[in-house]
Short mmCIF file of N, CA and C in Angstrom, two decimals:
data_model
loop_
_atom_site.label_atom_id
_atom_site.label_comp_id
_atom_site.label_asym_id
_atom_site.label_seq_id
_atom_site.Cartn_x
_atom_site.Cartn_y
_atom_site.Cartn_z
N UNK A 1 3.13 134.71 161.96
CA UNK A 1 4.34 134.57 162.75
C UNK A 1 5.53 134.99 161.89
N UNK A 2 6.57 135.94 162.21
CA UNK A 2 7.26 136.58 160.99
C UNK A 2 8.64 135.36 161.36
N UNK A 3 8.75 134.78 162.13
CA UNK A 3 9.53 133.81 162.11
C UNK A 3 10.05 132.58 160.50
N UNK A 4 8.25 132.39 160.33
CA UNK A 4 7.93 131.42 159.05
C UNK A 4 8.35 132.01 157.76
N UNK A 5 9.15 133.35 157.93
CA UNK A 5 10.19 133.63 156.69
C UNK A 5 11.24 132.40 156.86
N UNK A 6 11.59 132.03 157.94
CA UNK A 6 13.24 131.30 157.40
C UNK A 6 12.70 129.55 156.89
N UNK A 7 11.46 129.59 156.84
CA UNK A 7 10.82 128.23 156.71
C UNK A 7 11.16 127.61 155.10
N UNK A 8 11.49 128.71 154.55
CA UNK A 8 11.95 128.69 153.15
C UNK A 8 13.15 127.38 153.42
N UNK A 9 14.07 127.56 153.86
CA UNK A 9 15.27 126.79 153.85
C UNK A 9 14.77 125.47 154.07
N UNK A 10 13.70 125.33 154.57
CA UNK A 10 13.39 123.72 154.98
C UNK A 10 13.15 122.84 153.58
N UNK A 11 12.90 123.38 152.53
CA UNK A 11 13.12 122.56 151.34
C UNK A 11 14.51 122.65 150.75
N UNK A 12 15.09 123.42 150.99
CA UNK A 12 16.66 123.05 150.04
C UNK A 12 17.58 122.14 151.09
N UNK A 13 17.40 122.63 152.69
CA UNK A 13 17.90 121.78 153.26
C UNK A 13 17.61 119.83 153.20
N UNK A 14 16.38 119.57 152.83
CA UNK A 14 15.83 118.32 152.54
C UNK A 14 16.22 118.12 151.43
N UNK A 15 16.29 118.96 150.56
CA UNK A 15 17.21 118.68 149.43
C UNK A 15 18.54 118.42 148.97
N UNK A 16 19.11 119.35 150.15
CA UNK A 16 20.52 119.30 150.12
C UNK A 16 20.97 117.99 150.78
N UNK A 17 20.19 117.55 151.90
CA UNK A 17 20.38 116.26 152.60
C UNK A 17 20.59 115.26 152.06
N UNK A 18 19.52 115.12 150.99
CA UNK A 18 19.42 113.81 149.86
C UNK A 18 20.37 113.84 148.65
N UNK A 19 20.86 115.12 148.41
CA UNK A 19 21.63 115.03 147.27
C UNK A 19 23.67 114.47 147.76
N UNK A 20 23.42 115.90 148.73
CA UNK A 20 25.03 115.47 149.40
C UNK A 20 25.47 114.64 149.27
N UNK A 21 24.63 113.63 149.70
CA UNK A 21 26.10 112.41 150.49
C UNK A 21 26.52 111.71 148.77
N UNK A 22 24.98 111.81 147.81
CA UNK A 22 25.33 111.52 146.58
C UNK A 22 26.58 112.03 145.62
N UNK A 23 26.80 113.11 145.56
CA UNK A 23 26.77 114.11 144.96
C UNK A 23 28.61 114.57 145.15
N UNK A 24 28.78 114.66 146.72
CA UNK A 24 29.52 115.46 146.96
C UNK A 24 30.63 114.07 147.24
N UNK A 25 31.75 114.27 147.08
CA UNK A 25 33.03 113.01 147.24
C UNK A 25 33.35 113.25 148.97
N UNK A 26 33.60 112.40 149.18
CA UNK A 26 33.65 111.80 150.55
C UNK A 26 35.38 112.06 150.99
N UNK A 27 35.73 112.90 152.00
CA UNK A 27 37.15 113.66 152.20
C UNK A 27 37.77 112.97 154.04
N UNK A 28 36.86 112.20 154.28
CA UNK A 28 38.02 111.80 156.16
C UNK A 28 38.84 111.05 155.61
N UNK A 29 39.48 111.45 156.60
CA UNK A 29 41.16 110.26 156.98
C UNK A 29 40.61 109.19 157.09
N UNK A 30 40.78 108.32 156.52
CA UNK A 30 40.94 106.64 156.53
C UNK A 30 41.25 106.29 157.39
N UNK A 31 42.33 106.78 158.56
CA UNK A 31 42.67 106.10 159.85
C UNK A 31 42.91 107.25 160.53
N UNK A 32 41.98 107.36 160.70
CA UNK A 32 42.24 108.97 162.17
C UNK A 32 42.40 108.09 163.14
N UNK A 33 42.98 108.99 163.90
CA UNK A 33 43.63 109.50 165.67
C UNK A 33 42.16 109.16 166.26
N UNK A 34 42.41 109.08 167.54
CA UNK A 34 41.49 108.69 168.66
C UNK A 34 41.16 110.37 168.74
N UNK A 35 39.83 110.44 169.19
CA UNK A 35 39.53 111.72 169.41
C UNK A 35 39.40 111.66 171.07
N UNK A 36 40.54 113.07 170.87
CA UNK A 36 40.77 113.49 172.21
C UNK A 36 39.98 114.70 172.88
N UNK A 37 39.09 114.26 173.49
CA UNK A 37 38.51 114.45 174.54
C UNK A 37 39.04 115.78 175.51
N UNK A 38 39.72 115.42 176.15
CA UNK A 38 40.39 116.88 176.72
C UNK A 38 40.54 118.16 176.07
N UNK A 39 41.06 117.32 174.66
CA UNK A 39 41.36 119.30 173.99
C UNK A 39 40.46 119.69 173.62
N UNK A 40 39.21 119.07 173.46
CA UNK A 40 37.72 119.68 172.84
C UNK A 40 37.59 120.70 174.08
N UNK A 41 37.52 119.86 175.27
CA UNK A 41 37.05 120.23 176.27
C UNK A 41 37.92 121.45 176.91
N UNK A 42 39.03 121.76 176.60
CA UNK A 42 39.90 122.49 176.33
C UNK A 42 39.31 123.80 176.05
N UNK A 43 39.61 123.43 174.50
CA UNK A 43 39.09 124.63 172.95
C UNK A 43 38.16 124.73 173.43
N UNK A 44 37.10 124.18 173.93
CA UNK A 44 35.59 124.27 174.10
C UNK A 44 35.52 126.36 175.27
N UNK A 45 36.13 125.06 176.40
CA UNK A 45 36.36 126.55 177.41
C UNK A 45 37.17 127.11 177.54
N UNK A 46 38.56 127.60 176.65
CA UNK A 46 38.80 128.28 175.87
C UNK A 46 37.93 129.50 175.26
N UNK A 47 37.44 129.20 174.57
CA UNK A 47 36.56 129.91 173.24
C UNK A 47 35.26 130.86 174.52
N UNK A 48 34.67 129.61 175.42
CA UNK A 48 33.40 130.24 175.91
C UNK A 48 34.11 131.45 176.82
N UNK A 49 35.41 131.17 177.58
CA UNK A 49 35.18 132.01 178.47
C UNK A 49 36.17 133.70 177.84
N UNK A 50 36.87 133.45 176.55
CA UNK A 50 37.00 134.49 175.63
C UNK A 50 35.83 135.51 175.05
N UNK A 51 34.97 134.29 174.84
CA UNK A 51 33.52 135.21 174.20
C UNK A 51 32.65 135.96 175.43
N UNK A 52 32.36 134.83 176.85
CA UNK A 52 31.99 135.69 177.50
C UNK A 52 32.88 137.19 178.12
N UNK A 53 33.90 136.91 178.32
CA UNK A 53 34.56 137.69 179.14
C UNK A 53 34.36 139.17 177.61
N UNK A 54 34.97 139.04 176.28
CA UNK A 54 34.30 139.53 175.46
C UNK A 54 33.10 140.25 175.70
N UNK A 55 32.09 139.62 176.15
CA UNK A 55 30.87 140.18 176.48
C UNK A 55 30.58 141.49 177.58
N UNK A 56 31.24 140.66 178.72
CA UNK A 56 31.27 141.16 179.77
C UNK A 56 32.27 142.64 179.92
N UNK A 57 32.66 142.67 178.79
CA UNK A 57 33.79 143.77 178.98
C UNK A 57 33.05 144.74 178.13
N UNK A 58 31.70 144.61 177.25
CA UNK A 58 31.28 145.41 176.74
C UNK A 58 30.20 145.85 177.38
N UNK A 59 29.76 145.29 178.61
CA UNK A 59 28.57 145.18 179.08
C UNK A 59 28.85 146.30 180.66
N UNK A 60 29.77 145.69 181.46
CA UNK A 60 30.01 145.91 182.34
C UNK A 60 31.94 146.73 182.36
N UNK A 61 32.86 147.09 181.46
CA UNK A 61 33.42 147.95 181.44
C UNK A 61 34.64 146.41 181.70
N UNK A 62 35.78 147.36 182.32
CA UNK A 62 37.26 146.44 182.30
C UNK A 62 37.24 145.76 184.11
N UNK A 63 36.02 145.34 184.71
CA UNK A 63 35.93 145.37 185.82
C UNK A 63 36.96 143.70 185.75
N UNK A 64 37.12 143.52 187.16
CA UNK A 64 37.82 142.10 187.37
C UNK A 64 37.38 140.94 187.10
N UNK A 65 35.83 140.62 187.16
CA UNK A 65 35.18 139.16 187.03
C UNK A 65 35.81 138.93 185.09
N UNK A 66 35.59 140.71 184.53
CA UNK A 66 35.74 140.48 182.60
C UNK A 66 36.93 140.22 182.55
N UNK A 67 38.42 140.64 183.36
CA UNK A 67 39.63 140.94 183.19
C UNK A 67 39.98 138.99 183.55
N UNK A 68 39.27 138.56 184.66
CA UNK A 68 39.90 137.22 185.13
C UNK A 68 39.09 136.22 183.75
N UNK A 69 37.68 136.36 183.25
CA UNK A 69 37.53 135.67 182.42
C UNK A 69 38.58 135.27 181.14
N UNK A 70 38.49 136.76 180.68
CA UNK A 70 39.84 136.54 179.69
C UNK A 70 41.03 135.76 179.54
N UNK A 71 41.75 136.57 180.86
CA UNK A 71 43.38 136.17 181.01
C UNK A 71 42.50 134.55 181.91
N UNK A 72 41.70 133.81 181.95
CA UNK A 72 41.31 132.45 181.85
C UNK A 72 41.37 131.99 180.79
N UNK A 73 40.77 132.45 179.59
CA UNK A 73 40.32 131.96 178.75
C UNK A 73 41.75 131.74 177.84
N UNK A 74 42.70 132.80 177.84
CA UNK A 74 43.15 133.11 176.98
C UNK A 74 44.72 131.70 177.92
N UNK A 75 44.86 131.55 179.18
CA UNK A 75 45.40 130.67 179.70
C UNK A 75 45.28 129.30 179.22
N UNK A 76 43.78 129.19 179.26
CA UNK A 76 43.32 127.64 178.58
C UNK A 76 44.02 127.68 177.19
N UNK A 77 43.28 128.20 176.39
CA UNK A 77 43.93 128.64 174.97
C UNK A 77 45.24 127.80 174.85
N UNK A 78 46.16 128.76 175.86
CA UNK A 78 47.78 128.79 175.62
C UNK A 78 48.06 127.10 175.70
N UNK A 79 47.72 126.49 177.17
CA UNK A 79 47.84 125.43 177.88
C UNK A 79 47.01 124.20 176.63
N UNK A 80 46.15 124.79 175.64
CA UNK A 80 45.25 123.78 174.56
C UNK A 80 46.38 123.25 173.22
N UNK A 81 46.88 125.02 173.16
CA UNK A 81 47.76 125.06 171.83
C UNK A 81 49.13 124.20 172.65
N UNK A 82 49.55 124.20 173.45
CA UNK A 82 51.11 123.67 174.26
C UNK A 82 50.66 121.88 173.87
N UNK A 83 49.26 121.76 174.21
CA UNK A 83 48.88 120.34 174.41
C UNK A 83 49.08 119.61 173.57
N UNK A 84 48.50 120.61 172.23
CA UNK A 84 48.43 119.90 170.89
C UNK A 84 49.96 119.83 170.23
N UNK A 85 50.58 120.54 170.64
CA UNK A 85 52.01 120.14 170.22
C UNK A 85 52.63 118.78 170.58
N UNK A 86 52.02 117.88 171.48
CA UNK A 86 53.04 117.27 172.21
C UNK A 86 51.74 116.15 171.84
N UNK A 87 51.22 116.15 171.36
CA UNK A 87 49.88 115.22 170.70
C UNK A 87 50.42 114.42 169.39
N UNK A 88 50.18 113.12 169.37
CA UNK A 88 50.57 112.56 168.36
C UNK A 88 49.48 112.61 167.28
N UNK A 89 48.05 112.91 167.40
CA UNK A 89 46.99 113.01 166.66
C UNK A 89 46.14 113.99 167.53
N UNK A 90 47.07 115.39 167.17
CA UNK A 90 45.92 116.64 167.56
C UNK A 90 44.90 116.82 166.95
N UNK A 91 44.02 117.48 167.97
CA UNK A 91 42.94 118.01 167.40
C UNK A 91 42.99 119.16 166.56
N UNK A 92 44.09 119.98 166.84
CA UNK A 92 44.60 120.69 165.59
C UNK A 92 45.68 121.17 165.56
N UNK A 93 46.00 120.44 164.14
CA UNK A 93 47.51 121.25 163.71
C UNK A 93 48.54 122.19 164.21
N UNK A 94 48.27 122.40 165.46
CA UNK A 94 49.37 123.38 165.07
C UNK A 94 50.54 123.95 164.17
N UNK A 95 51.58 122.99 164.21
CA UNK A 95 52.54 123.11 163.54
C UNK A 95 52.04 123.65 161.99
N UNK A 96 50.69 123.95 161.48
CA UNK A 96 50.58 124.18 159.90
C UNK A 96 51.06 125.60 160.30
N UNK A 97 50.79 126.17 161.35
CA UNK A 97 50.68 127.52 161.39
C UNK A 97 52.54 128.14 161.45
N UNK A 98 53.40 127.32 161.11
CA UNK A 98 54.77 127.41 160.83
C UNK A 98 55.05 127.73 159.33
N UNK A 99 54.15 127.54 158.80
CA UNK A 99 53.88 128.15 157.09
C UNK A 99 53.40 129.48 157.23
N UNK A 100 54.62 130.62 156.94
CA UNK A 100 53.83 132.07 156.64
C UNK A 100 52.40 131.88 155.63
N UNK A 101 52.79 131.32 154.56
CA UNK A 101 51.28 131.54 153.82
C UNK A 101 49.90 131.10 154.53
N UNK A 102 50.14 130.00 154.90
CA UNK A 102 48.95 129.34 155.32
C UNK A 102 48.30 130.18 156.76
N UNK A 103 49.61 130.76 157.52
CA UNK A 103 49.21 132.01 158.96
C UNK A 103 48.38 133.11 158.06
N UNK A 104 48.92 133.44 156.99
CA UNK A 104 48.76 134.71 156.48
C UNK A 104 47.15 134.45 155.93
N UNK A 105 46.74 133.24 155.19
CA UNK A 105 45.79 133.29 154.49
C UNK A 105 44.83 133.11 155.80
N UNK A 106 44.91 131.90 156.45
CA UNK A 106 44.21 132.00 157.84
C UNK A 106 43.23 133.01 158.39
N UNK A 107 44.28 134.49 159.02
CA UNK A 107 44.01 135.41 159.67
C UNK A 107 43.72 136.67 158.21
N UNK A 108 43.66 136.44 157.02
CA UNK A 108 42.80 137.51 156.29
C UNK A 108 41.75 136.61 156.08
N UNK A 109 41.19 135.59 155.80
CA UNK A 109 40.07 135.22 156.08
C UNK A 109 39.32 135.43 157.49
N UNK A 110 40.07 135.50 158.48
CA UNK A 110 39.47 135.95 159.34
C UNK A 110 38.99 137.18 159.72
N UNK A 111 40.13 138.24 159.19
CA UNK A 111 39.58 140.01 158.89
C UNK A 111 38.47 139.60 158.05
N UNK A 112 38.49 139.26 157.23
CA UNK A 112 37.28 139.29 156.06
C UNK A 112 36.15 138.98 156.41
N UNK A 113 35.93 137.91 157.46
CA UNK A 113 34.68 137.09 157.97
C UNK A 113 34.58 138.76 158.95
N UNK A 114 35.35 138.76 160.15
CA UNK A 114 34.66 140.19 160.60
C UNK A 114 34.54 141.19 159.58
N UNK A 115 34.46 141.79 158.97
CA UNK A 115 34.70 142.76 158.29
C UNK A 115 33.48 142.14 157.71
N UNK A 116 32.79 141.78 157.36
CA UNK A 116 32.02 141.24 156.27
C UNK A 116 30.53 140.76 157.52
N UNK A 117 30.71 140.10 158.16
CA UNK A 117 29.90 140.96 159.59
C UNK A 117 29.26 141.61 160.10
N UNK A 118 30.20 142.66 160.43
CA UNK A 118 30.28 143.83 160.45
C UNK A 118 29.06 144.69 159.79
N UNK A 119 29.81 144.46 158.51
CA UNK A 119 29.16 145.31 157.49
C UNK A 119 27.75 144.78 157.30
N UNK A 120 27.52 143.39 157.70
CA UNK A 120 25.96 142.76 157.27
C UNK A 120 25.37 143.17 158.55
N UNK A 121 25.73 143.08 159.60
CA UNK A 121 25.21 143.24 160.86
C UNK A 121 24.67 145.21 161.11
N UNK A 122 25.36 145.94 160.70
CA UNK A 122 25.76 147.28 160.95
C UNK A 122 24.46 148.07 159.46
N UNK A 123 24.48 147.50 158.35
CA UNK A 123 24.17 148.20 156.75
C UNK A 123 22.93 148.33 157.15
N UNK A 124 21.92 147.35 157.32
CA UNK A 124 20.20 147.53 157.49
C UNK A 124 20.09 148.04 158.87
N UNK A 125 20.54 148.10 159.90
CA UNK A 125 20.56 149.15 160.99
C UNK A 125 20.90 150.88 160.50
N UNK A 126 21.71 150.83 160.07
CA UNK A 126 22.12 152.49 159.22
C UNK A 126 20.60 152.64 157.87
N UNK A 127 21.05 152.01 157.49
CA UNK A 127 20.03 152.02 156.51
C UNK A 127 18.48 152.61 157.04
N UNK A 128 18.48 151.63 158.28
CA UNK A 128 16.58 152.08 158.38
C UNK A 128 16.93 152.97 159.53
N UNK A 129 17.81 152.96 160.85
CA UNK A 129 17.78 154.11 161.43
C UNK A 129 18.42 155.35 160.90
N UNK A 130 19.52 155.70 160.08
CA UNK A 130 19.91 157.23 160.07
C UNK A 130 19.02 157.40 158.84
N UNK A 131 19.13 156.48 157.27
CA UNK A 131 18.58 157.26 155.98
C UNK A 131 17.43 157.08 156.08
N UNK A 132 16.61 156.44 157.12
CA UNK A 132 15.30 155.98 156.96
C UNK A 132 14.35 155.33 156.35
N UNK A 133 14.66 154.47 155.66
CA UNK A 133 14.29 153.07 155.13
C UNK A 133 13.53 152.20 155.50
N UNK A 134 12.70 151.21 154.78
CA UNK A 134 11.89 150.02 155.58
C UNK A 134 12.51 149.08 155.68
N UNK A 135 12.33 147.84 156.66
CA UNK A 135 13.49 146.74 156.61
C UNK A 135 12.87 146.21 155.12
N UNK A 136 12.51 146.16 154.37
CA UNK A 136 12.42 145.39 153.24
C UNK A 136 13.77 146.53 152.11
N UNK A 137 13.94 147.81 152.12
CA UNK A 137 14.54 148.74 151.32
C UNK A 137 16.11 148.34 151.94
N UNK A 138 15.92 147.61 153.49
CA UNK A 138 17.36 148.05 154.10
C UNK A 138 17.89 146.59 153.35
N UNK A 139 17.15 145.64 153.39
CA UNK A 139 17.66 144.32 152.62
C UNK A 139 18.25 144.31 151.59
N UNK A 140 17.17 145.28 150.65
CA UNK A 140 17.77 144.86 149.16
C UNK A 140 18.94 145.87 149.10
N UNK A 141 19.45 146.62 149.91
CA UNK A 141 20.62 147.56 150.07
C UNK A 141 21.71 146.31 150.31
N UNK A 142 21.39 145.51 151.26
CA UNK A 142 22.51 144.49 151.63
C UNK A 142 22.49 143.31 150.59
N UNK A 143 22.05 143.15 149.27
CA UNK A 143 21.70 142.63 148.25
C UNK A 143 22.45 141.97 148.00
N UNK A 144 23.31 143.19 147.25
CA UNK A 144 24.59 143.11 146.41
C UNK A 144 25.95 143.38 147.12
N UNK A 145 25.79 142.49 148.28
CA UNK A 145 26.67 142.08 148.89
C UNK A 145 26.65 140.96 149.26
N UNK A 146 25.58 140.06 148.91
CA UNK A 146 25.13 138.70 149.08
C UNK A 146 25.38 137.75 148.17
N UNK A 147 24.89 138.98 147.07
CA UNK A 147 25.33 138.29 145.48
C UNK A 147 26.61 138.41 144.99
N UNK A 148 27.59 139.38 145.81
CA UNK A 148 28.84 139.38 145.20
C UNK A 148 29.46 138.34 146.05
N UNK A 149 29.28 137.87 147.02
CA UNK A 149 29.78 136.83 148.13
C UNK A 149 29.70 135.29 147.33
N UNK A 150 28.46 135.05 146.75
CA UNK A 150 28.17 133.87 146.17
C UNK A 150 28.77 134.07 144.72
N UNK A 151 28.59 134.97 143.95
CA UNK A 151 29.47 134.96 142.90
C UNK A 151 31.38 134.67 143.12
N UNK A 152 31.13 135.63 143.73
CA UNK A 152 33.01 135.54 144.03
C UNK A 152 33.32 134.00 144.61
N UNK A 153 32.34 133.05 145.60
CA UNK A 153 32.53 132.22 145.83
C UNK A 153 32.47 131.08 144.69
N UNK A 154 31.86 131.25 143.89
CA UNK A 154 31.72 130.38 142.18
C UNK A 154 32.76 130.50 141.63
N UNK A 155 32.88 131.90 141.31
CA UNK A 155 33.90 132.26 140.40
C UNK A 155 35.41 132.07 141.08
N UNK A 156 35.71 132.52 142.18
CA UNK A 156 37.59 132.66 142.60
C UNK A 156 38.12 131.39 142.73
N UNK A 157 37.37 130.51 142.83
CA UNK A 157 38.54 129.17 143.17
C UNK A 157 38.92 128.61 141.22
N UNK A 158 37.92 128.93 140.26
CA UNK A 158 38.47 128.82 139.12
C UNK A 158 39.64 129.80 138.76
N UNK A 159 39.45 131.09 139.34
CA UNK A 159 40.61 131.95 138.47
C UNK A 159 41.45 131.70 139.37
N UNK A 160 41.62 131.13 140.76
CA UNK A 160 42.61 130.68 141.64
C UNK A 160 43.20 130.08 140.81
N UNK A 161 43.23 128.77 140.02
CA UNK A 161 43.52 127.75 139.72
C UNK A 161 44.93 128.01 138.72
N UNK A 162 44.28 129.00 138.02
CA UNK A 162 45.27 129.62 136.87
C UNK A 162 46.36 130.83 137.39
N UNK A 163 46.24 131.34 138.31
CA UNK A 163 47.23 132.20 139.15
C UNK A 163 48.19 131.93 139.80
N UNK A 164 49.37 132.35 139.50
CA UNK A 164 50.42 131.50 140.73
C UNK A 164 50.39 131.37 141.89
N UNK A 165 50.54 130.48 142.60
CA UNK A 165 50.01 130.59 143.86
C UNK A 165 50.65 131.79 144.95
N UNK A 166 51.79 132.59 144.19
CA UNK A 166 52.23 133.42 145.19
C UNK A 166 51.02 134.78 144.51
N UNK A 167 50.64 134.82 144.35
CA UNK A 167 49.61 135.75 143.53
C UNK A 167 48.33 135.55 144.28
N UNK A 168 47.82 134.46 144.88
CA UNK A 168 46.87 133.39 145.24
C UNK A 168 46.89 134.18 146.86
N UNK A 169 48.08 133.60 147.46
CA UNK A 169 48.17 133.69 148.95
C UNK A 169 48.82 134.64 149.64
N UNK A 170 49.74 135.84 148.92
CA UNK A 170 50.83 136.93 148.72
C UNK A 170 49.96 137.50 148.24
#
């Protein structure tokens, strides 16, 4: 069953389970907000009917059912973010997003997550359909982009530390 490749993870995850809660320091609010219900439910369909309509616009062209999903989705959205303003314990922040840095760092992490995607989703497809490759040749092509992800993730929050932070987030 070529599935029983990802079976690997079932020991670090059992591992990771038992070590965590040890291991790792413990970060909630001490006295959170009531969780509100509506704006999940909100964000929730929000998000679904963005992604479908998303879908549907790649599937089926700019027809009306994809055009009304959207300008739905993207309504909820507006009507989620208006909500949380006027929320004494939102479900999220808005107001952080009144900090250029914190907008700025935000949305290049977000290019980066697509972009990075992208490139994982797109490399072993090119790889084995145009240069002609086996999926085992198209992997180790996407290698050293796995290993620079986890390195850079080790390494940048130390040399963060020592950089000014306009150097950091600028």
């Amino acid at each position: 069953w070529w599935g029983s490749v990802f079976l690997i993870n079932l020991p670090i995850m059992a591992l990771l389970l038992i070590l965590g809660p040890r291991l790792l320091p413990e970060s909630k609010d001490p006295h959170p907000g009531p969780f509100d219900i509506l704006s999940a439910v909100m964000l929730t369909a929000a998000v679904l009917a963005l992604v479908f309509g998303i879908k549907e616009v790649g599937k089926h062209g700019w027809d009306t059912a994809s055009v009304a999903m959207l300008l739905g989705g993207a309504l909820v959205a507006t009507l989620f973010a208006v909500r949380q303003r006027r929320l004494r314990h939102p479900l999220i922040d808005i107001t952080l997003f009144r900090s250029l840095p914190f907008t700025v760092a935000v949305f290049a992490n977000i290019a980066g997550v697509f972009a990075m995607t992208g490139v994982l989703y797109f490399l072993p497809q090119y790889v084995q359909i145009v240069l002609g490759y086996s999926p085992l040749e198209a992997g180790l092509w996407a290698l050293p982009l796995a290993v620079g992800a986890v390195l850079g993730a080790l390494t940048v929050p130390a040399i963060a530390r020592r950089l000014p932070v306009g150097w950091v987030i600028g």
